[in-house]
Amino acid sequence: MAPTALVVGATGIQGSAIAAQLVDLGWTVHGLSRNPQPQPGVIPLAADLLDPPALAQALDGLRPSHVFLTTWLRMPTEAENIRVNAAMIRNLFDALRPAGSVQHAALVTGLKHYLGPFEAYGKGRLPQTPFREEQGRLDVANFYYAQEDELFAAAARDGFGYSIHRPHTVIGKAVGNAMNMGTTLAVYATLCQKTGRPFRFPGSAAQWNGLTDMTDARQLAAQVIWAAQTPAARDQDFNIVNGDIFRWSWMWPRLAEWFGIPAAPFDGIPAPLEQQMADDAPLWAQIAADHGLVEADLGRLASPWHTDADLGRPIEVVTDMSKSRMMGFTGYQATDLAFFDLFAQLRQDRLIP
């Protein structure tokens, strides 16, 4: 009998990729989100993780063997991030507990585990790169740690296994996602293409010149599913990146070439996208009308603040994947091709012209 999965945050970049791969593998897949969207092969469930009675009602009768957690809410302060995001995980497992069916739960967090939360991002004493799982937690409040602690408590209480997955910046498709560099750069390149504005790298010299890596959502999904089915991966934490490293000084011209525009020379001065794109909502609406695009709201496609945070970092960020490699996970994805695949999908789905 095929396993039954509950993907929480099924319409996001991470959750949609996990759900799609599970469907392809023949799993029964339920996708939980506040506002479900049609997804091939996914049974939609609508619920708010902060509304326990409604959540319990939505999950009544569901007996998932595997749970994949890919959602979070950004709040104004880290204290609120901790309170709200911990409650979401606690409420979920409280609602699933009566069925007693969960065998494994996977939680997706990220490299803020090593870099610190938004309020202290990239500050203070950070572990050496490449980041490795054994480096542990920083001595700072972090909602990722609160999420983990809720998962640990539920797993100990209910007797299921878990895995934790820490991607770097994720490349994938999702509309309305709060952290979406790939689509943000596609929209920015389109704006430059249509207006003749220079396609300027928005970030720091450290990111332009230093080594970095990223995570294709399909690579993340492959590792998450691998861990759910691998006994040695039970109760373990894993970094997950594509397997290649690059410099933005090499990648930026490649992205420009895909859109048929020149890459502006980098002068070493950051040019944040949040400033460059601040007044572009009406322009994007016009581009959408001219080309029959399906999303005219710039704010639902682009997240300049998040792209600026990643590309503006003053430190080099690379990630070690030896732990899962030694356990048998061999997935690989070239990052430039991950971008190109995403751009082609966005064009096919009429999200960019």
Short mmCIF file of C-alpha atoms in Angstrom, two decimals:
data_model
loop_
_atom_site.label_atom_id
_atom_site.label_comp_id
_atom_site.label_asym_id
_atom_site.label_seq_id
_atom_site.Cartn_x
_atom_site.Cartn_y
_atom_site.Cartn_z
CA MET A 1 0.00 0.00 0.00
CA ALA A 2 1.38 3.42 -0.97
CA PRO A 3 2.28 5.78 1.89
CA THR A 4 0.00 8.71 2.67
CA ALA A 5 1.63 12.13 2.91
CA LEU A 6 0.45 15.39 4.42
CA VAL A 7 2.37 18.29 2.88
CA VAL A 8 1.93 21.42 5.00
CA GLY A 9 2.46 24.53 2.90
CA ALA A 10 1.73 22.60 -0.27
CA THR A 11 1.35 25.67 -2.50
CA GLY A 12 4.74 27.20 -1.64
CA ILE A 13 8.03 26.78 -3.47
CA GLN A 14 9.19 23.92 -1.25
CA GLY A 15 5.88 22.24 -0.57
CA SER A 16 4.72 22.20 -4.19
CA ALA A 17 7.97 20.55 -5.30
CA ILE A 18 7.71 17.90 -2.57
CA ALA A 19 4.06 17.23 -3.37
CA ALA A 20 4.79 16.88 -7.10
CA GLN A 21 7.56 14.34 -6.54
CA LEU A 22 5.43 12.34 -4.10
CA VAL A 23 2.59 12.20 -6.63
CA ASP A 24 5.04 10.99 -9.28
CA LEU A 25 6.15 8.24 -6.89
CA GLY A 26 2.58 7.06 -6.42
CA TRP A 27 1.98 8.34 -2.90
CA THR A 28 -1.42 9.52 -1.73
CA VAL A 29 -0.80 13.23 -1.15
CA HIS A 30 -2.87 15.67 0.88
CA GLY A 31 -1.84 19.31 0.58
CA LEU A 32 -2.65 21.63 3.50
CA SER A 33 -2.65 25.40 3.08
CA ARG A 34 -4.78 28.35 4.05
CA ASN A 35 -5.81 28.92 0.45
CA PRO A 36 -5.38 25.71 -1.57
CA GLN A 37 -4.69 25.96 -5.29
CA PRO A 38 -5.23 23.18 -7.84
CA GLN A 39 -2.22 20.85 -7.97
CA PRO A 40 -2.15 17.69 -10.11
CA GLY A 41 -2.72 14.60 -7.97
CA VAL A 42 -2.87 16.52 -4.67
CA ILE A 43 -5.95 16.35 -2.44
CA PRO A 44 -6.45 19.90 -1.10
CA LEU A 45 -7.10 20.70 2.56
CA ALA A 46 -7.88 24.24 3.72
CA ALA A 47 -6.94 25.17 7.29
CA ASP A 48 -5.10 27.76 9.36
CA LEU A 49 -2.46 26.26 11.65
CA LEU A 50 -3.22 29.02 14.16
CA ASP A 51 -6.88 27.96 14.44
CA PRO A 52 -6.81 24.67 16.38
CA PRO A 53 -10.54 23.85 16.17
CA ALA A 54 -10.68 24.41 12.40
CA LEU A 55 -7.40 22.53 11.97
CA ALA A 56 -8.71 19.54 13.94
CA GLN A 57 -11.85 19.52 11.83
CA ALA A 58 -9.90 19.69 8.55
CA LEU A 59 -7.68 16.76 9.60
CA ASP A 60 -10.44 14.64 11.10
CA GLY A 61 -10.28 11.14 9.62
CA LEU A 62 -6.88 11.73 7.95
CA ARG A 63 -4.23 9.13 8.75
CA PRO A 64 -0.96 10.31 7.17
CA SER A 65 2.08 8.10 7.53
CA HIS A 66 4.41 10.99 6.65
CA VAL A 67 4.24 14.73 7.32
CA PHE A 68 6.28 17.32 5.41
CA LEU A 69 6.42 20.78 7.03
CA THR A 70 7.37 23.61 4.68
CA THR A 71 5.45 26.63 5.96
CA TRP A 72 6.08 29.56 8.30
CA LEU A 73 4.80 33.05 8.98
CA ARG A 74 7.01 36.13 9.17
CA MET A 75 6.14 38.40 12.09
CA PRO A 76 7.41 41.89 13.06
CA THR A 77 9.84 40.65 15.73
CA GLU A 78 11.79 37.47 16.38
CA ALA A 79 9.90 36.98 19.64
CA GLU A 80 6.67 36.94 17.65
CA ASN A 81 8.26 34.69 15.01
CA ILE A 82 9.06 32.21 17.76
CA ARG A 83 5.63 32.37 19.40
CA VAL A 84 3.63 32.05 16.18
CA ASN A 85 5.73 29.51 14.29
CA ALA A 86 6.17 27.24 17.30
CA ALA A 87 2.42 27.32 17.88
CA MET A 88 1.77 26.30 14.26
CA ILE A 89 3.80 23.11 14.62
CA ARG A 90 2.43 22.35 18.07
CA ASN A 91 -1.15 22.78 16.86
CA LEU A 92 -0.54 20.54 13.85
CA PHE A 93 0.73 17.59 15.86
CA ASP A 94 -1.95 18.08 18.50
CA ALA A 95 -4.51 17.72 15.71
CA LEU A 96 -2.80 14.64 14.23
CA ARG A 97 -2.22 12.89 17.58
CA PRO A 98 -5.62 11.17 17.91
CA ALA A 99 -5.11 9.22 14.67
CA GLY A 100 -1.71 7.91 15.83
CA SER A 101 -0.66 7.30 12.23
CA VAL A 102 2.46 9.44 11.78
CA GLN A 103 5.65 7.45 11.21
CA HIS A 104 7.95 10.27 10.04
CA ALA A 105 7.86 14.05 9.96
CA ALA A 106 10.24 16.24 7.94
CA LEU A 107 10.78 19.91 8.80
CA VAL A 108 12.31 22.32 6.27
CA THR A 109 14.08 25.33 7.81
CA GLY A 110 17.19 26.95 6.28
CA LEU A 111 20.63 28.46 6.70
CA LYS A 112 19.40 31.05 9.20
CA HIS A 113 20.11 28.14 11.54
CA TYR A 114 23.79 29.11 11.11
CA LEU A 115 23.46 32.77 10.08
CA GLY A 116 20.97 33.93 12.71
CA PRO A 117 17.39 35.19 12.45
CA PHE A 118 16.27 38.32 10.63
CA GLU A 119 17.03 40.64 13.57
CA ALA A 120 20.60 39.34 13.92
CA TYR A 121 21.22 38.05 10.40
CA GLY A 122 24.89 37.54 9.59
CA LYS A 123 25.97 39.33 12.76
CA GLY A 124 27.96 38.33 15.82
CA ARG A 125 30.15 35.24 15.96
CA LEU A 126 29.14 32.88 13.19
CA PRO A 127 30.37 29.35 12.50
CA GLN A 128 33.01 28.84 9.83
CA THR A 129 31.98 28.05 6.28
CA PRO A 130 31.25 25.63 4.78
CA PHE A 131 28.40 25.26 7.27
CA ARG A 132 28.18 21.76 8.75
CA GLU A 133 25.40 20.21 10.77
CA GLU A 134 27.62 19.45 13.76
CA GLN A 135 28.22 23.19 14.29
CA GLY A 136 24.91 23.31 16.12
CA ARG A 137 22.92 26.33 17.23
CA LEU A 138 23.95 29.93 17.75
CA ASP A 139 23.49 31.46 21.19
CA VAL A 140 20.59 33.61 20.02
CA ALA A 141 16.80 33.30 19.94
CA ASN A 142 15.75 31.87 16.57
CA PHE A 143 12.33 30.68 15.40
CA TYR A 144 13.96 27.80 13.53
CA TYR A 145 15.15 26.43 16.88
CA ALA A 146 11.65 26.84 18.32
CA GLN A 147 10.20 24.90 15.37
CA GLU A 148 12.73 22.13 15.91
CA ASP A 149 11.96 21.94 19.62
CA GLU A 150 8.25 21.52 18.94
CA LEU A 151 9.03 18.75 16.44
CA PHE A 152 11.36 17.02 18.90
CA ALA A 153 8.70 17.14 21.62
CA ALA A 154 5.98 15.76 19.37
CA ALA A 155 8.23 12.98 18.03
CA ALA A 156 9.23 11.93 21.56
CA ARG A 157 5.62 12.00 22.76
CA ASP A 158 4.07 10.23 19.77
CA GLY A 159 6.88 7.86 18.80
CA PHE A 160 7.61 8.90 15.21
CA GLY A 161 10.91 9.65 13.51
CA TYR A 162 11.90 13.01 12.06
CA SER A 163 14.36 14.72 9.76
CA ILE A 164 15.34 18.39 9.46
CA HIS A 165 16.43 19.94 6.16
CA ARG A 166 18.34 23.22 5.75
CA PRO A 167 18.39 24.56 2.20
CA HIS A 168 20.19 27.67 1.05
CA THR A 169 18.16 30.11 -1.09
CA VAL A 170 15.57 28.00 -2.91
CA ILE A 171 14.94 28.20 -6.67
CA GLY A 172 11.42 27.22 -7.63
CA LYS A 173 8.01 28.40 -8.72
CA ALA A 174 5.31 29.74 -6.40
CA VAL A 175 3.07 32.79 -6.66
CA GLY A 176 2.58 34.84 -3.51
CA ASN A 177 5.68 33.40 -1.81
CA ALA A 178 7.53 35.59 0.67
CA MET A 179 11.02 34.39 -0.30
CA ASN A 180 11.41 33.90 -4.03
CA MET A 181 14.73 34.94 -5.57
CA GLY A 182 14.33 33.12 -8.88
CA THR A 183 11.02 34.73 -9.84
CA THR A 184 12.15 38.08 -8.43
CA LEU A 185 15.19 38.08 -10.72
CA ALA A 186 13.03 36.99 -13.68
CA VAL A 187 10.65 39.90 -13.08
CA TYR A 188 13.56 42.32 -12.62
CA ALA A 189 15.21 41.14 -15.84
CA THR A 190 11.90 41.55 -17.67
CA LEU A 191 11.53 45.10 -16.39
CA CYS A 192 15.07 45.89 -17.54
CA GLN A 193 14.38 44.29 -20.91
CA LYS A 194 11.18 46.30 -21.47
CA THR A 195 12.52 49.66 -20.24
CA GLY A 196 16.18 49.52 -21.27
CA ARG A 197 17.27 49.99 -17.67
CA PRO A 198 20.64 48.43 -16.81
CA PHE A 199 20.52 44.90 -15.39
CA ARG A 200 22.56 45.75 -12.28
CA PHE A 201 23.68 43.25 -9.70
CA PRO A 202 21.94 44.55 -6.57
CA GLY A 203 24.18 43.09 -3.91
CA SER A 204 27.55 43.37 -2.21
CA ALA A 205 31.09 42.93 -3.46
CA ALA A 206 31.43 39.99 -1.06
CA GLN A 207 28.63 38.16 -2.86
CA TRP A 208 29.77 39.22 -6.35
CA ASN A 209 33.30 37.94 -5.79
CA GLY A 210 32.81 35.19 -3.19
CA LEU A 211 31.71 31.59 -3.55
CA THR A 212 28.12 30.64 -2.84
CA ASP A 213 25.56 27.91 -3.49
CA MET A 214 21.78 27.56 -3.81
CA THR A 215 19.07 24.88 -3.62
CA ASP A 216 16.73 23.85 -6.40
CA ALA A 217 13.30 23.01 -4.94
CA ARG A 218 13.46 19.68 -6.78
CA GLN A 219 16.78 18.84 -5.10
CA LEU A 220 15.28 19.70 -1.70
CA ALA A 221 12.25 17.51 -2.43
CA ALA A 222 14.45 14.60 -3.43
CA GLN A 223 16.42 14.76 -0.18
CA VAL A 224 13.33 15.15 1.99
CA ILE A 225 11.71 12.08 0.43
CA TRP A 226 14.98 10.13 0.61
CA ALA A 227 15.26 10.85 4.33
CA ALA A 228 11.66 9.80 4.94
CA GLN A 229 12.46 6.35 3.53
CA THR A 230 16.03 5.82 4.80
CA PRO A 231 16.40 4.27 8.27
CA ALA A 232 19.86 5.81 8.79
CA ALA A 233 18.37 9.29 8.27
CA ARG A 234 15.90 8.94 11.14
CA ASP A 235 16.19 11.73 13.72
CA GLN A 236 18.90 13.53 11.76
CA ASP A 237 19.46 17.06 10.44
CA PHE A 238 20.76 17.71 6.93
CA ASN A 239 22.04 20.59 4.86
CA ILE A 240 20.75 20.52 1.29
CA VAL A 241 22.17 22.45 -1.66
CA ASN A 242 22.55 21.68 -5.36
CA GLY A 243 26.09 20.33 -5.14
CA ASP A 244 27.83 23.00 -7.22
CA ILE A 245 29.34 26.32 -6.16
CA PHE A 246 29.59 29.55 -8.15
CA ARG A 247 30.35 33.25 -8.00
CA TRP A 248 27.69 35.81 -8.88
CA SER A 249 30.28 37.46 -11.15
CA TRP A 250 29.92 34.30 -13.28
CA MET A 251 26.18 33.71 -12.79
CA TRP A 252 24.87 37.25 -13.39
CA PRO A 253 25.92 37.47 -17.07
CA ARG A 254 24.44 34.02 -17.66
CA LEU A 255 21.06 35.15 -16.33
CA ALA A 256 21.24 38.28 -18.47
CA GLU A 257 22.04 36.22 -21.56
CA TRP A 258 18.92 34.07 -21.02
CA PHE A 259 16.79 37.21 -21.23
CA GLY A 260 18.74 38.63 -24.16
CA ILE A 261 20.00 41.67 -22.28
CA PRO A 262 23.50 42.86 -21.32
CA ALA A 263 24.69 42.55 -17.75
CA ALA A 264 25.71 45.95 -16.40
CA PRO A 265 29.29 46.12 -15.09
CA PHE A 266 29.44 45.79 -11.32
CA ASP A 267 30.90 48.91 -9.72
CA GLY A 268 31.08 47.49 -6.19
CA ILE A 269 28.19 49.65 -4.94
CA PRO A 270 25.03 47.80 -3.85
CA ALA A 271 21.86 48.76 -5.75
CA PRO A 272 19.07 47.09 -3.73
CA LEU A 273 16.12 45.79 -5.71
CA GLU A 274 13.75 47.11 -3.07
CA GLN A 275 14.80 50.61 -4.19
CA GLN A 276 15.14 49.83 -7.90
CA MET A 277 11.66 48.23 -8.08
CA ALA A 278 9.88 50.48 -5.58
CA ASP A 279 7.74 52.23 -8.20
CA ASP A 280 7.39 49.39 -10.70
CA ALA A 281 3.95 48.03 -9.77
CA PRO A 282 2.07 50.09 -12.41
CA LEU A 283 4.70 49.25 -15.02
CA TRP A 284 4.38 45.54 -14.30
CA ALA A 285 0.60 45.77 -14.51
CA GLN A 286 0.98 47.31 -17.97
CA ILE A 287 3.45 44.64 -19.09
CA ALA A 288 1.01 41.98 -17.85
CA ALA A 289 -1.83 43.59 -19.82
CA ASP A 290 0.26 43.95 -22.97
CA HIS A 291 1.38 40.31 -22.93
CA GLY A 292 -1.67 38.60 -21.44
CA LEU A 293 0.12 37.51 -18.28
CA VAL A 294 -1.85 35.75 -15.56
CA GLU A 295 -0.47 37.79 -12.63
CA ALA A 296 -0.49 41.58 -12.81
CA ASP A 297 0.33 42.13 -9.12
CA LEU A 298 4.07 42.68 -8.82
CA GLY A 299 3.91 42.04 -5.08
CA ARG A 300 2.70 38.47 -5.62
CA LEU A 301 5.63 37.64 -7.89
CA ALA A 302 8.65 39.48 -6.54
CA SER A 303 10.18 39.62 -3.05
CA PRO A 304 12.94 42.24 -3.46
CA TRP A 305 13.61 42.51 0.29
CA HIS A 306 14.54 38.83 0.51
CA THR A 307 16.70 38.87 -2.61
CA ASP A 308 18.48 41.96 -1.26
CA ALA A 309 19.12 40.20 2.06
CA ASP A 310 20.74 37.24 0.31
CA LEU A 311 22.72 39.15 -2.31
CA GLY A 312 23.76 41.88 0.11
CA ARG A 313 25.42 39.67 2.70
CA PRO A 314 28.90 40.80 3.75
CA ILE A 315 30.15 37.22 4.15
CA GLU A 316 30.72 34.22 1.92
CA VAL A 317 28.14 31.48 2.41
CA VAL A 318 28.76 27.90 1.27
CA THR A 319 27.29 24.70 2.63
CA ASP A 320 28.71 21.24 3.28
CA MET A 321 26.58 18.22 2.33
CA SER A 322 28.91 15.42 3.39
CA LYS A 323 26.52 14.05 6.01
CA SER A 324 23.75 13.03 3.63
CA ARG A 325 26.23 12.09 0.89
CA MET A 326 27.86 9.56 3.20
CA MET A 327 24.43 8.11 3.98
CA GLY A 328 23.67 7.60 0.30
CA PHE A 329 21.93 10.73 -1.00
CA THR A 330 23.52 11.48 -4.37
CA GLY A 331 21.23 14.14 -5.88
CA TYR A 332 22.83 16.96 -7.90
CA GLN A 333 21.53 19.97 -9.82
CA ALA A 334 23.53 22.62 -11.70
CA THR A 335 22.36 25.99 -10.38
CA ASP A 336 22.45 27.89 -13.66
CA LEU A 337 20.24 25.22 -15.24
CA ALA A 338 17.91 25.43 -12.24
CA PHE A 339 17.42 29.13 -12.97
CA PHE A 340 16.91 28.46 -16.69
CA ASP A 341 14.35 25.71 -15.99
CA LEU A 342 12.45 28.08 -13.71
CA PHE A 343 12.51 30.94 -16.23
CA ALA A 344 11.21 28.61 -18.95
CA GLN A 345 8.40 27.43 -16.66
CA LEU A 346 7.46 30.99 -15.74
CA ARG A 347 7.27 31.85 -19.43
CA GLN A 348 5.26 28.73 -20.24
CA ASP A 349 2.81 29.52 -17.42
CA ARG A 350 2.51 33.14 -18.65
CA LEU A 351 3.94 34.65 -15.50
CA ILE A 352 6.62 36.47 -17.52
CA PRO A 353 6.46 37.40 -21.23
#
